[in-house]
Coordinates of C-alpha atoms in Angstrom, one line a residue:
X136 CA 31.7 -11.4 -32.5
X137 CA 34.0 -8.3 -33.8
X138 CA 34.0 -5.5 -31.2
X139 CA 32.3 -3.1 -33.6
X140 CA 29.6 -5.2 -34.2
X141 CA 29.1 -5.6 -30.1
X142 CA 29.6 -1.6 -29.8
X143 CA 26.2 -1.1 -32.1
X144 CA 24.2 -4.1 -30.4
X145 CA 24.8 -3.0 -27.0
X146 CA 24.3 0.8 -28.7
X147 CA 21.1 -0.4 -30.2
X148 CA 19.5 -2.1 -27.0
X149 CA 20.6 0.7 -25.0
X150 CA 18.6 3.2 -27.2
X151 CA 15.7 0.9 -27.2
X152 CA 14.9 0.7 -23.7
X153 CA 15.1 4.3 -23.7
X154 CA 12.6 4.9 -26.1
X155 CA 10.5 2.0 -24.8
X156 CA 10.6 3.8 -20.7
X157 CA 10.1 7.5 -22.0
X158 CA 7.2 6.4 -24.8
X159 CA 5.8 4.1 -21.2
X160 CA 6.3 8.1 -19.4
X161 CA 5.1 9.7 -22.1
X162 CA 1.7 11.2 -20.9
X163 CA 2.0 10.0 -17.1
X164 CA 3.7 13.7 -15.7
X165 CA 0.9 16.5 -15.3
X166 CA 1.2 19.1 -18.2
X167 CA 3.5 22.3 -16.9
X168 CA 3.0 26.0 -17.8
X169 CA 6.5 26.2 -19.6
X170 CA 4.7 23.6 -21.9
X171 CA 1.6 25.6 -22.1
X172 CA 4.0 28.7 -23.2
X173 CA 5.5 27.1 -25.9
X174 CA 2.4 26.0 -27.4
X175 CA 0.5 29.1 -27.1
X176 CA 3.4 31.2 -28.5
X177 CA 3.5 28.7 -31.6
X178 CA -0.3 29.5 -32.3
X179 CA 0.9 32.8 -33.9
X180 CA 2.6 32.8 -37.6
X181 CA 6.6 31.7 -37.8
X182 CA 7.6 35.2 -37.8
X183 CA 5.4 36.7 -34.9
X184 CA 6.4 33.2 -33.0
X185 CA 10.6 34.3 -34.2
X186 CA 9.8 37.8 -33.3
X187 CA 8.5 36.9 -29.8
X188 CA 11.4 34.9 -29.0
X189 CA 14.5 37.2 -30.4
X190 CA 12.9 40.4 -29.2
X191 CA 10.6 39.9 -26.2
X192 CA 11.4 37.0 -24.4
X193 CA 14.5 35.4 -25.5
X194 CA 15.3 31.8 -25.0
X195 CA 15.5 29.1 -27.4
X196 CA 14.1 30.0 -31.0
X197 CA 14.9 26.3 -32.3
X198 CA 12.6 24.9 -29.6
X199 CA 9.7 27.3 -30.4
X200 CA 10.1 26.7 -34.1
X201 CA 9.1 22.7 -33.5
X202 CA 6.6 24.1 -31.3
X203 CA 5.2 26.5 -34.4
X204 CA 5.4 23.3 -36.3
X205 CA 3.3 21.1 -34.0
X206 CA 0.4 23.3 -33.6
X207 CA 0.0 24.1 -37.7
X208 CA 0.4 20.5 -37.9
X209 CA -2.3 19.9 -35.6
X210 CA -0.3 18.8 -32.9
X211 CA -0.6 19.9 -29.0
X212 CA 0.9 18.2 -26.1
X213 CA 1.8 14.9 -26.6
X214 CA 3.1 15.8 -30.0
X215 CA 5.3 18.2 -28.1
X216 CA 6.8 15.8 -25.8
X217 CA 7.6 13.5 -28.5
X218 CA 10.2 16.0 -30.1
X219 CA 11.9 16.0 -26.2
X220 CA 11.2 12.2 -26.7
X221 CA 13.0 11.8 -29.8
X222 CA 15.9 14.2 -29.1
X223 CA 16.8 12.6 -25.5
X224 CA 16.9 8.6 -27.5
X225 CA 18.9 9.8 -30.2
X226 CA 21.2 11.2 -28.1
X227 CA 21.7 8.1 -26.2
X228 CA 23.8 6.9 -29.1
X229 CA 25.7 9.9 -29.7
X230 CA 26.8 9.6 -25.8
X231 CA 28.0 5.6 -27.1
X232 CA 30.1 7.6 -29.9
X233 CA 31.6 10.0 -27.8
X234 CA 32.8 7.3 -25.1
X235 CA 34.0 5.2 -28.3
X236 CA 35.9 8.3 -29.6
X237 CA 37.2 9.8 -26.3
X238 CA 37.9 6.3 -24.2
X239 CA 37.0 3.2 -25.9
X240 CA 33.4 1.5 -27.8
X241 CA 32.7 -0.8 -24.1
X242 CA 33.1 2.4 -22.1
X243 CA 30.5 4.3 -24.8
X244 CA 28.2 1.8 -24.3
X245 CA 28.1 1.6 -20.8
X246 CA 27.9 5.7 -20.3
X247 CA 25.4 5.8 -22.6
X248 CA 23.4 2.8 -20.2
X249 CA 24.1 5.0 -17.4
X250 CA 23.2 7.9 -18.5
X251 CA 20.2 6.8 -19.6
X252 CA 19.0 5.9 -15.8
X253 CA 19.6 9.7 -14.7
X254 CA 16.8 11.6 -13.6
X255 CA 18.5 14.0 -16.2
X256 CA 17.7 12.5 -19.6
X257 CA 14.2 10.6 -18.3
X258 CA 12.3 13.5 -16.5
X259 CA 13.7 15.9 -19.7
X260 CA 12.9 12.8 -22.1
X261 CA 9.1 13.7 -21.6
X262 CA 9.5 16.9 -20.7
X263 CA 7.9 19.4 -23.6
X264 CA 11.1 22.1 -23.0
X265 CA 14.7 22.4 -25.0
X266 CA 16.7 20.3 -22.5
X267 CA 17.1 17.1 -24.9
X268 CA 17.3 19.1 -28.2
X269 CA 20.4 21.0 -25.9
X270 CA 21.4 17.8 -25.0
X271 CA 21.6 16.4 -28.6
X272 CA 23.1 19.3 -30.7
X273 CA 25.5 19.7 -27.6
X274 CA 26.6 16.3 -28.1
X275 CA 26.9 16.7 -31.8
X276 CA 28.7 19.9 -31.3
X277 CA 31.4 17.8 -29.2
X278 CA 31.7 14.9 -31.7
X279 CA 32.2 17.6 -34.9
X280 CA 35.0 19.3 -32.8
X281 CA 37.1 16.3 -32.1
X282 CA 36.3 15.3 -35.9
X283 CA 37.6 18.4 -36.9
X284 CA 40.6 18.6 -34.5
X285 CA 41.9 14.8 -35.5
X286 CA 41.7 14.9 -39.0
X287 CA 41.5 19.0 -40.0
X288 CA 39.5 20.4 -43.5
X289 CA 36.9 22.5 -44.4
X290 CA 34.4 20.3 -44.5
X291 CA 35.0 18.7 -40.8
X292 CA 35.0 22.2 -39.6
X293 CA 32.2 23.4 -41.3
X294 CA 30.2 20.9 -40.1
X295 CA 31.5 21.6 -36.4
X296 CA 30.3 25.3 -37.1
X297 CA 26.5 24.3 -38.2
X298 CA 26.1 21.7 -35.1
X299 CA 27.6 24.7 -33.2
X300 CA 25.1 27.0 -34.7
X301 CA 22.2 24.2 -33.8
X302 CA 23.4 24.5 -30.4
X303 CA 23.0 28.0 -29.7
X304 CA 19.3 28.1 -31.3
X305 CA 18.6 25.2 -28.8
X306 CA 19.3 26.7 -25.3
X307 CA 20.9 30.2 -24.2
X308 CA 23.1 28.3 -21.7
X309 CA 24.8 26.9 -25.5
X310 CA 27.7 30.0 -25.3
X311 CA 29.3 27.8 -22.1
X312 CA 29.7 25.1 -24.4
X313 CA 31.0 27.5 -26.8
X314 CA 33.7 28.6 -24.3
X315 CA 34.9 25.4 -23.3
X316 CA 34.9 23.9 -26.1
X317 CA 37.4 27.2 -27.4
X318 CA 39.4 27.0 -24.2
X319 CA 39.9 23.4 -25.3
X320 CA 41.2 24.5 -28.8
X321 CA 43.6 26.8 -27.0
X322 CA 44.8 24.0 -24.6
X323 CA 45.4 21.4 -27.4
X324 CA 47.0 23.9 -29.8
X325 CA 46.1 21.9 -33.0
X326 CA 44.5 23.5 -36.1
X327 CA 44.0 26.9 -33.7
X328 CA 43.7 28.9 -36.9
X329 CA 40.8 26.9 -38.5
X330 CA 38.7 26.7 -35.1
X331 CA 39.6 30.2 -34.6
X332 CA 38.2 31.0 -38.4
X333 CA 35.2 28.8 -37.7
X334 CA 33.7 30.4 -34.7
X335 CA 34.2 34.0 -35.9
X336 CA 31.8 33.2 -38.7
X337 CA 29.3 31.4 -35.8
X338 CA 29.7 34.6 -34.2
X339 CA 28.8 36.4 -36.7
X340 CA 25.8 34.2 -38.3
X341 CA 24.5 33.6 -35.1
X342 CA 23.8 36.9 -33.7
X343 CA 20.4 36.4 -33.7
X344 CA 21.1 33.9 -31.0
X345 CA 23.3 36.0 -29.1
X346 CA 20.1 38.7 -29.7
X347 CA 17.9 36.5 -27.6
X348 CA 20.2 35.6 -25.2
X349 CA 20.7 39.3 -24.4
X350 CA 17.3 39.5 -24.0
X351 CA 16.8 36.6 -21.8
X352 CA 19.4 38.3 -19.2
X353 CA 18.0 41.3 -19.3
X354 CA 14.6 39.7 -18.6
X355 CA 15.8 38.0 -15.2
X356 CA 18.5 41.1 -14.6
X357 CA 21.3 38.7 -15.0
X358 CA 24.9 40.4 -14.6
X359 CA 28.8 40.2 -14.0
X360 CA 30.3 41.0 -10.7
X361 CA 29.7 38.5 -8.5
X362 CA 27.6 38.6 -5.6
X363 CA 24.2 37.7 -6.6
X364 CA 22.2 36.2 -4.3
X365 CA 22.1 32.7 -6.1
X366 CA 26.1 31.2 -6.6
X367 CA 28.9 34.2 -6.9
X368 CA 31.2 32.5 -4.4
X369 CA 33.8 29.1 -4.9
X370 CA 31.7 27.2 -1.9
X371 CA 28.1 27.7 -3.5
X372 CA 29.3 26.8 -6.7
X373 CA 30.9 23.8 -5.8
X374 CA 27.7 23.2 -3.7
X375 CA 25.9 23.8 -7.2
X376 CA 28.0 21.3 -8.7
X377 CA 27.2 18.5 -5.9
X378 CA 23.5 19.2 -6.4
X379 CA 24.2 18.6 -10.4
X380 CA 26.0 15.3 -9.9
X381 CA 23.8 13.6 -7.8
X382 CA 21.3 14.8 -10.8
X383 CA 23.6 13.4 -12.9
X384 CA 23.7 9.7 -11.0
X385 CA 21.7 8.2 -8.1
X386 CA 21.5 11.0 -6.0
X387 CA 22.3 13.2 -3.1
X388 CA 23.0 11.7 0.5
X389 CA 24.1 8.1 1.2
X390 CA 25.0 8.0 -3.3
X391 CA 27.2 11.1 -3.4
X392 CA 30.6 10.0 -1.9
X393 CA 30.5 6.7 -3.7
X394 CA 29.6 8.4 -6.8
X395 CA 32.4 11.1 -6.6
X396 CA 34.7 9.0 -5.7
X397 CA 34.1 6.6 -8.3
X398 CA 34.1 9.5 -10.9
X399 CA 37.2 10.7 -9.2
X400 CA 39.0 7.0 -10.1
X401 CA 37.5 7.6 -13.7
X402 CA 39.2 11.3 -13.7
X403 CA 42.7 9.7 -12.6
X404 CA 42.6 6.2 -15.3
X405 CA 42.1 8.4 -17.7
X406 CA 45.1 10.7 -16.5
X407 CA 47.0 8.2 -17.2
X408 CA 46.0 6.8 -20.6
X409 CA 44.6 9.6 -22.3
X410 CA 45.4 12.9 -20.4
X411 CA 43.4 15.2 -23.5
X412 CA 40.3 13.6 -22.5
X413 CA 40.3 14.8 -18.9
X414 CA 41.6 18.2 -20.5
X415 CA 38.5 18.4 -22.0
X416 CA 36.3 17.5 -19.4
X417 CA 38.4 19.9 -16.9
X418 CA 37.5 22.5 -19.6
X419 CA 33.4 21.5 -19.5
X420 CA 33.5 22.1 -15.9
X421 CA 35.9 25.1 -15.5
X422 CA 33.8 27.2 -17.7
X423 CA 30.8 26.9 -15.9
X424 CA 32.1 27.3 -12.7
X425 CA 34.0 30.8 -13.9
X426 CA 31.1 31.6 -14.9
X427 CA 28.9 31.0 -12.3
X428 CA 31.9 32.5 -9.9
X429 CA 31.4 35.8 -11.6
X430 CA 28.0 36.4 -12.4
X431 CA 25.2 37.9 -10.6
X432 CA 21.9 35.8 -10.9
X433 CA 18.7 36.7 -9.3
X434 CA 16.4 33.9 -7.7
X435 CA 14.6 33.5 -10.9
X436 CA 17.8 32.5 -12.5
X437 CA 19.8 30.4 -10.4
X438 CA 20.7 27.8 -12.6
X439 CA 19.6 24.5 -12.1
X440 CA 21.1 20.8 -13.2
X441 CA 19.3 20.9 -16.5
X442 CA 21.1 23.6 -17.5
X443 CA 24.5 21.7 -17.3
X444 CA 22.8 18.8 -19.2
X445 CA 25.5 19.5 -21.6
X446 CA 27.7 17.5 -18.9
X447 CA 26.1 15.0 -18.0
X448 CA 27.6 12.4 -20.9
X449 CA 31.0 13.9 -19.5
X450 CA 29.9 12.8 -16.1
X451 CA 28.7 9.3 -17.4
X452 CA 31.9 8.5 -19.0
X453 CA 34.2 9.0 -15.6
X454 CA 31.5 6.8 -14.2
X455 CA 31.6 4.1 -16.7
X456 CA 35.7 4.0 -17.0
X457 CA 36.5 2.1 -13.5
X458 CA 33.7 0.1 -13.7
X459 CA 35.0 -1.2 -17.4
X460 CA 38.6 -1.2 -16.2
X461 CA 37.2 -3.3 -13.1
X462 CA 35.4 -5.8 -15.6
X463 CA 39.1 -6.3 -17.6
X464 CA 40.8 -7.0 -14.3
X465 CA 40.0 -10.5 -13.6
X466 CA 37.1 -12.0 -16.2
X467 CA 34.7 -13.5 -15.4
X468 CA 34.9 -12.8 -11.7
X469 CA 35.4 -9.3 -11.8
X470 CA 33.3 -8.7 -14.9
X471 CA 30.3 -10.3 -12.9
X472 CA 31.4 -7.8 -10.0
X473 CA 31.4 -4.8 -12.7
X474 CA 27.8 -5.5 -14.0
X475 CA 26.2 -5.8 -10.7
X476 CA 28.2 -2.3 -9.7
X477 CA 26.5 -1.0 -13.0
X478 CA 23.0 -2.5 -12.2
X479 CA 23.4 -1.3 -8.8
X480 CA 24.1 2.4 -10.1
X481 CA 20.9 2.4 -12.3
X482 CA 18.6 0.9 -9.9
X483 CA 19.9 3.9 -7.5
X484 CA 19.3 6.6 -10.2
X485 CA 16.1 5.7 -11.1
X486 CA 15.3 5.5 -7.3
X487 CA 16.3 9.0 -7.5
X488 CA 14.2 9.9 -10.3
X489 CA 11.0 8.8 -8.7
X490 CA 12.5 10.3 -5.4
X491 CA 13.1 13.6 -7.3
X492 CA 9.7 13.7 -9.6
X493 CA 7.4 11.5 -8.3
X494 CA 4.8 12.3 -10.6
X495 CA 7.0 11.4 -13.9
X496 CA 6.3 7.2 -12.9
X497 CA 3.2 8.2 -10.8
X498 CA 1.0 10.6 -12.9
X499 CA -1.7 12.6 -11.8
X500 CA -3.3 12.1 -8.4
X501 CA -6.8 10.1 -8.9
X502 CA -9.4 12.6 -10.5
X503 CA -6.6 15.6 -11.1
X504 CA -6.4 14.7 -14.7
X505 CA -10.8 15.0 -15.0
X506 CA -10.5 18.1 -13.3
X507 CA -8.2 19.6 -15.1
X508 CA -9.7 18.3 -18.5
X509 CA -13.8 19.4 -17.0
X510 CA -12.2 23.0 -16.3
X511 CA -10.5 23.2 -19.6
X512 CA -14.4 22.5 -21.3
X513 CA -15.9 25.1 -19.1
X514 CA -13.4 27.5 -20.0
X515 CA -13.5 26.4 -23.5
X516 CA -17.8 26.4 -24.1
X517 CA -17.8 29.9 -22.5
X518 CA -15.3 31.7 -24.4
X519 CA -14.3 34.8 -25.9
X520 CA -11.5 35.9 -28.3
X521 CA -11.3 39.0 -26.1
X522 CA -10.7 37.4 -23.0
X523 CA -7.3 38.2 -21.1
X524 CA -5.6 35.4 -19.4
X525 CA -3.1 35.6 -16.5
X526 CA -0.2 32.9 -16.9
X527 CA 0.2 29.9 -19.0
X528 CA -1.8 27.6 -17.0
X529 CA -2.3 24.2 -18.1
X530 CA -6.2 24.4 -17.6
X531 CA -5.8 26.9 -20.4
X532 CA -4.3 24.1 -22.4
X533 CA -6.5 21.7 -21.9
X534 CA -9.1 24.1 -23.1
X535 CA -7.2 24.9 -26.3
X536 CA -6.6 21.6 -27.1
X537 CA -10.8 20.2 -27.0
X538 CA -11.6 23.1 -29.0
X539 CA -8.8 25.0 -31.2
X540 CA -10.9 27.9 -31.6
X541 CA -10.3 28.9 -27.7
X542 CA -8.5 31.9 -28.0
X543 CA -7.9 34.6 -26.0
X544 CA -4.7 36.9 -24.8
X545 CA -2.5 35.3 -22.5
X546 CA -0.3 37.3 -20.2
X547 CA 2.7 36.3 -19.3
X548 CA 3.5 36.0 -15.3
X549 CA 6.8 36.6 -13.2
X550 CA 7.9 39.3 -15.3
X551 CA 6.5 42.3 -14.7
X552 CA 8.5 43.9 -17.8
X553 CA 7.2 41.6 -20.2
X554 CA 3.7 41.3 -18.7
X555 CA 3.5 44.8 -19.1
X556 CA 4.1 44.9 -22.5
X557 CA 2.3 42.6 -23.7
X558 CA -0.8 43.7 -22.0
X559 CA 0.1 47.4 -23.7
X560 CA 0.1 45.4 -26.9
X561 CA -3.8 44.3 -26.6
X562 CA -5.7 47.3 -27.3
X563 CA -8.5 48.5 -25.6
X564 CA -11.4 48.0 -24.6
X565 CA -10.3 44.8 -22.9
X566 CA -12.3 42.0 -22.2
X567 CA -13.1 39.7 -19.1
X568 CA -10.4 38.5 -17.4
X569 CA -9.8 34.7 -16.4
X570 CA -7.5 33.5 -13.8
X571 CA -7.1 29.9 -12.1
X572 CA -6.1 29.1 -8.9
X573 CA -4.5 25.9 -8.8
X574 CA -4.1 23.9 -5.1
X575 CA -2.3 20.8 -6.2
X576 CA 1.1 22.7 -7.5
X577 CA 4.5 22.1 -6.5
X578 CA 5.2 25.5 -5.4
X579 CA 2.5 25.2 -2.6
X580 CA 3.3 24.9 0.6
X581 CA 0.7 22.3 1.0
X582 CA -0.5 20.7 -2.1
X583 CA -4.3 20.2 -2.0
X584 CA -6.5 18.3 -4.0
X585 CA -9.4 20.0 -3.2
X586 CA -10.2 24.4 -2.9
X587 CA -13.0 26.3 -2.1
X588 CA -14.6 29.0 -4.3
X589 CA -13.9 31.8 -2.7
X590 CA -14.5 34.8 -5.5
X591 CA -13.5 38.8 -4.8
X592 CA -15.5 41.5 -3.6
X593 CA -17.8 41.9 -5.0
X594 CA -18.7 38.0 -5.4
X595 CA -21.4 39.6 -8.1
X596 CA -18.4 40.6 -10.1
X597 CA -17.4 37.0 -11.3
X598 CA -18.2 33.6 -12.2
X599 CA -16.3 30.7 -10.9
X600 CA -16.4 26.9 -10.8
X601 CA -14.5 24.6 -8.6
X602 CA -13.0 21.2 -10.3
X603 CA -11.0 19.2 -8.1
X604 CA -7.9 21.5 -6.9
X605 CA -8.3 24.3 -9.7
X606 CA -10.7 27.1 -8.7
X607 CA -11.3 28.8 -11.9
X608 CA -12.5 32.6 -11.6
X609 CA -13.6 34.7 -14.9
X610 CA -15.1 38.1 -14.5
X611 CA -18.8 38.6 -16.2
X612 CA -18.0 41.8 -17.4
X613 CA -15.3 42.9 -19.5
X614 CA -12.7 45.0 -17.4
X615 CA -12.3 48.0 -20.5
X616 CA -9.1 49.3 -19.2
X617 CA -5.5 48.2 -18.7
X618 CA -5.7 49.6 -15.1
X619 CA -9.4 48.1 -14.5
X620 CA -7.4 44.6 -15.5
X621 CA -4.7 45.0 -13.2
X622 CA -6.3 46.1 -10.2
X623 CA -9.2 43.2 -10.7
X624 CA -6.2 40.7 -10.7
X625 CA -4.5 42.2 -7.9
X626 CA -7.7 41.7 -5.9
X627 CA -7.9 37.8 -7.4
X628 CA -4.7 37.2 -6.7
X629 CA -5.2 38.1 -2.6
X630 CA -7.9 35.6 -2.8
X631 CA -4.6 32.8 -4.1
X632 CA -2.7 34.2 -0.9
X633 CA -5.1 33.6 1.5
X634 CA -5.9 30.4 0.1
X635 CA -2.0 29.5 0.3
X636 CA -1.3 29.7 -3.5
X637 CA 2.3 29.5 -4.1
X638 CA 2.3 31.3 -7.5
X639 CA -0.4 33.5 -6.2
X640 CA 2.1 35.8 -3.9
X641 CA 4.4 35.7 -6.8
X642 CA 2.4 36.8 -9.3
X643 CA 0.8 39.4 -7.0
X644 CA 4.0 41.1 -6.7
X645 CA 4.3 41.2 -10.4
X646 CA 1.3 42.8 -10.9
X647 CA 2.1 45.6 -8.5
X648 CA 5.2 46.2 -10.4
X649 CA 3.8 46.3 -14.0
X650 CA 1.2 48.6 -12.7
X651 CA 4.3 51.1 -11.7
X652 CA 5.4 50.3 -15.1
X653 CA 2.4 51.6 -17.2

């Protein structure tokens, strides 16, 4: 069979099993509040959803664009996580194309299988956020350079600029790309002058982007200098960096040294037979870690491995090069010996995944999914369009999505800056106030699937109905003022501490702080 011909079936059943295990994970993981966010935002018109992104929060405006498209569309949820679906698939083949292009078409195809496994690409597969789109226009991004670099015109380079441009609407992270990808141009020294042309008209057509990136760092006070209490020093980022590649493969622990090592052998084959490649992937990781080396982060930004996802094909292709130079050795015996190392690898990585998020091959805990839907109908058959709700909680979801006409304002949480002016932006009188308490989350210390109704002082004050672990608390009186709202969530958000509410303490402190605010 000719060996472009193998390249595409092995491409094709690759992508398939993908699609078949994330469509299989689709609705198993427990809706998350960054869902609920993008949803709610997307309820408003295209512009308010574009002005709320550029201007208030920053972030991702591509990703909140398909999220304004689901909900007009009639979408919610599900609909939601089959845009991450469809992204993290399609960009299974595009890893086959860039092992193909950088390496050879039996070394694509068997990063693309391995990346595939990662708890990378299946837990952000499902996952309603940005992290596959990034993934995707990343990858195209990559594929357009080298394009342009090999063979040079307009065109190539054009099209380099508008995957570019795609890429920075997907994820704020997009300007390390953007930098390596530039330090790569510089290192090569081919076509400089075109590249050079080419990103001075991205930087200029994408300023919005740059806009709400701005934004986003002000938001989480994110700065140069070093010193930050998350990264800031050579021995935390590499630290990061071992966290991201065990992310990136089977693990931490027992997996890592293997793993690196293996990666390490990749690194030095490719030394030797195509040294550009490793300049590029040098250039992938060098930027990040400058970065990271420099900047000052707060808690709430300390980068995590999704925000590297644009590395992770990278990663997958020093894994996959040994492994293919193994199978070449000796065939059959050591191509036998090669696919059992590669079988070996994925059953390890998807080990990891369940490991990592349980709850992505698990689902819900028996009777969470009821409760949260029962809740959601409560909330739903006693609502008001006046109401004020603290936090994108997924209870709030489930409300919106039995009955479109629950409405309501929601308040951001964790940001005191932002919740502050959004609650300036809701004019007064107020109305009641609705919060949930929820003792199954992750950031508990102890995750519960049961919680007692416990209400403020005075218990005459509110209303509140216990389903399963979400206590759900509503005031029977609108609160009038700004302050009145404040100080009656202050009080609700004790009654989370006590009850050992992770987000509770957290969201108590932000409520202190946008009080100072206003």
């Amino acid at each position: 069979m000719h060996a472009t011909t193998l390249f595409w079936a092995g491409t094709a059943v690759v992508t398939a099993a993908l699609a078949g295990v994330l469509g299989w994970f689709l609705r198993a993981w427990p809706p998350h509040e960054d869902e609920a966010l993008a949803l709610f935002v997307g309820r408003g018109s295209l512009g308010h959803v574009l002005r709320t992104v550029l201007f208030e929060r920053g972030g991702a405006p591509l990703h909140f664009a398909f999220a304004w498209a689901i909900v007009h569309l009639g979408g919610g949820l599900t609909a939601l996580r089959v845009v991450s679906l469809v992204f993290a698939v399609a960009s299974a083949p595009l890893i086959a194309l860039l092992g193909r292009r950088l390496v050879d078409p039996t070394t694509g195809v068997v990063a693309a299988l391995l990346a595939s496994g990662t708890w990378a690409l299946l837990f952000h597969g499902i996952y309603g956020r940005m992290y596959s789109l990034f993934l995707f226009t990343s990858l195209l991004s990559f594929l357009a350079l080298i394009s342009a670099l090999d063979t040079g015109g307009r065109r190539r380079f054009g099209l380099w600029g508008l995957a570019v441009l795609a890429m920075l609407a997907s994820h704020p992270y997009a300007v390390l790309v953007v930098a390596a990808q530039g330090l790569f141009i510089l290192a090569r020294r081919r076509r400089v002058r075109a590249a050079a042309l080419t990103l001075a008209a991205v930087g200029v057509v994408g300023i919005p982007f740059w806009w709400a990136d701005i934004v986003l760092r002000n938001r989480f006070d994110v700065g140069v200098g070093g010193g930050g209490p998350q990264l800031g020093s050579p021995t935390s980022v590499l630290h990061y960096f071992w966290w991201v590649s065990g992310d990136f493969s089977a693990g931490h622990h027992a997996w890592s040294v293997p793993v690196l090592l293996l990666a390490l052998i990749g690194a030095v084959l490719l030394w030797r037979r195509r040294r550009e490649v490793v300049v590029l992937i040098a250039c992938v990781v060098a930027i990040p870690a400058l970065a990271f080396m420099l900047a000052t982060l707060n808690s709430t930004a300390s980068p995590e491995a999704r925000h590297l996802i644009f590395a992770l094909p990278f990663f997958s292709i020093l894994l996959a090069v040994p492994l293919v130079e193994l199978a070449r050795v000796r065939p059959p015996l050591t191509a036998a010996l090669a696919l059992v190392a590669v079988l070996i690898l994925i059953v390890g990585e998807v080990r990891w995944a369940h490991e990592k998020t349980p709850q992505l091959f698990d689902g819900d805990p028996p009777g969470e999914a009821q409760s949260r839907t029962a809740a959601g109908a409560w909330l739903a058959a006693g609502n008001r369009s006046s109401d004020v709700l603290l936090g994108y909680e997924p209870v709030y979801l489930r409300a919106w999505e039995q009955d479109r006409s629950f409405a309501g304002h929601v308040l951001p949480r964790a940001d005191p800056g932002l919740l502050a002016s959004t609650l300036e932006d809701i004019r007064e009188p107020l109305g009641r106030g609705v919060w949930v308490l929820d003792a199954s989350d992750t950031t508990n210390a102890t995750e519960r699937q049961t919680i007692p109704l416990l209400l403020p002082a005075p218990g005459s004050a509110f209303e509140g109905r216990v389903y399963g672990p979400f206590l759900v608390i509503r005031s029977r009186r609108p609160l009038l003022t700004r302050a009145r709202y404040l100080e009656v969530s202050e009080d609700v958000m004790r009654v989370g501490v006590r009850l050992g509410i992770g987000d509770a303490d957290i969201n108590l402190r932000t409520l202190l702080r946008a009080a100072s605010r206003l």
